[in-house]
GROMACS .gro file of C-alpha atoms in nm:
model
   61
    1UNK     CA    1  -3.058  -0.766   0.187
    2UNK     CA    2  -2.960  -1.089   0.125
    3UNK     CA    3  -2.569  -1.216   0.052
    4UNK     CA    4  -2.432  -1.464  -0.172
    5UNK     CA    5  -2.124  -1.624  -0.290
    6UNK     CA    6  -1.981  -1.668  -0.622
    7UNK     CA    7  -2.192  -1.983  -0.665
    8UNK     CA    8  -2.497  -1.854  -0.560
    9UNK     CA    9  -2.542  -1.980  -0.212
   10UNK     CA   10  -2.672  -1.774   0.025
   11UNK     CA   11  -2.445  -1.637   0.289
   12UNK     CA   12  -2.617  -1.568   0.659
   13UNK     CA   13  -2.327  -1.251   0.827
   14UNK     CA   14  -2.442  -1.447   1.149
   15UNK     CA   15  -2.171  -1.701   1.067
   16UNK     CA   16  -1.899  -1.527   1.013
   17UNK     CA   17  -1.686  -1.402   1.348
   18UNK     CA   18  -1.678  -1.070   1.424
   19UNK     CA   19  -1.310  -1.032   1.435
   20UNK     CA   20  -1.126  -0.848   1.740
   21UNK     CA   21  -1.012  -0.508   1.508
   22UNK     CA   22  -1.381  -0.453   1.421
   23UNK     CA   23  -1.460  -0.345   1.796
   24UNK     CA   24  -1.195  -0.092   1.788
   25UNK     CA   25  -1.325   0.053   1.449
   26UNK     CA   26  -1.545   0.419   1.406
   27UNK     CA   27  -1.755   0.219   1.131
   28UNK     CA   28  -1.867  -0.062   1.362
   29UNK     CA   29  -2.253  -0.083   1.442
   30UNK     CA   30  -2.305   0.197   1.191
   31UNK     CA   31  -2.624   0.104   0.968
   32UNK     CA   32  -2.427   0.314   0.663
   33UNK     CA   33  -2.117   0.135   0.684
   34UNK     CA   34  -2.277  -0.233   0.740
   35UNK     CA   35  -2.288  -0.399   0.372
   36UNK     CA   36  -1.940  -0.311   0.334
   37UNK     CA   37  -1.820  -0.421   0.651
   38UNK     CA   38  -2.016  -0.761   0.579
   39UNK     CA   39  -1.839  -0.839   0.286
   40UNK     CA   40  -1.547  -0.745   0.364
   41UNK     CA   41  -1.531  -1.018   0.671
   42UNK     CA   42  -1.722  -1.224   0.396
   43UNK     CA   43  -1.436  -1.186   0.213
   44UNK     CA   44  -1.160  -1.293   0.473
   45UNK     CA   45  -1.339  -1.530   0.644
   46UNK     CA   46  -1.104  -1.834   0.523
   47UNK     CA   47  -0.738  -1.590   0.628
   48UNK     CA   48  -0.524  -1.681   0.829
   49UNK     CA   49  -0.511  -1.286   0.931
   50UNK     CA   50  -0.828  -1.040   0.916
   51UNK     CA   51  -0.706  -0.733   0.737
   52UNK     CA   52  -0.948  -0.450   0.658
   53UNK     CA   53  -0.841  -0.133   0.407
   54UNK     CA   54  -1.162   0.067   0.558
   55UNK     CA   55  -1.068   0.012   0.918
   56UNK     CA   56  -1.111   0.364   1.126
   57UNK     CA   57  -0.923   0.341   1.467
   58UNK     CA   58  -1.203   0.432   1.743
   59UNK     CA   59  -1.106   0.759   1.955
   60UNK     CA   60  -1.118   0.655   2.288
   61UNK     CA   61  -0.987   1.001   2.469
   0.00000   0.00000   0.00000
């Protein structure tokens, strides 16, 4: 499924960096949970700071 911006331009999620908090998150890699997690690094992608409201902390024990 395709993205796009508020203009209408296409968005590839290949751009955007995978910031460091996503690789300590339960939803990461989960085909469910991708579209959300997509826009919302869409979404922050021009912060200063990556923040994320869904972000899951990853049990590691």
């Amino acid at each position: 499924m395709p993205f796009y911006d508020d203009d209408g331009n296409e968005l590839d999620p290949k751009d955007i960096i995978m910031p460091k908090l996503c690789n300590n998150c339960k939803k990461n890699g989960l085909p469910e949970e991708q579209m959300l997690c997509t826009l919302i690094r869409f979404g922050c992608k021009n912060e200063d700071e990556f923040e994320c409201g869904a972000f899951e902390q990853l049990n590691l024990n």
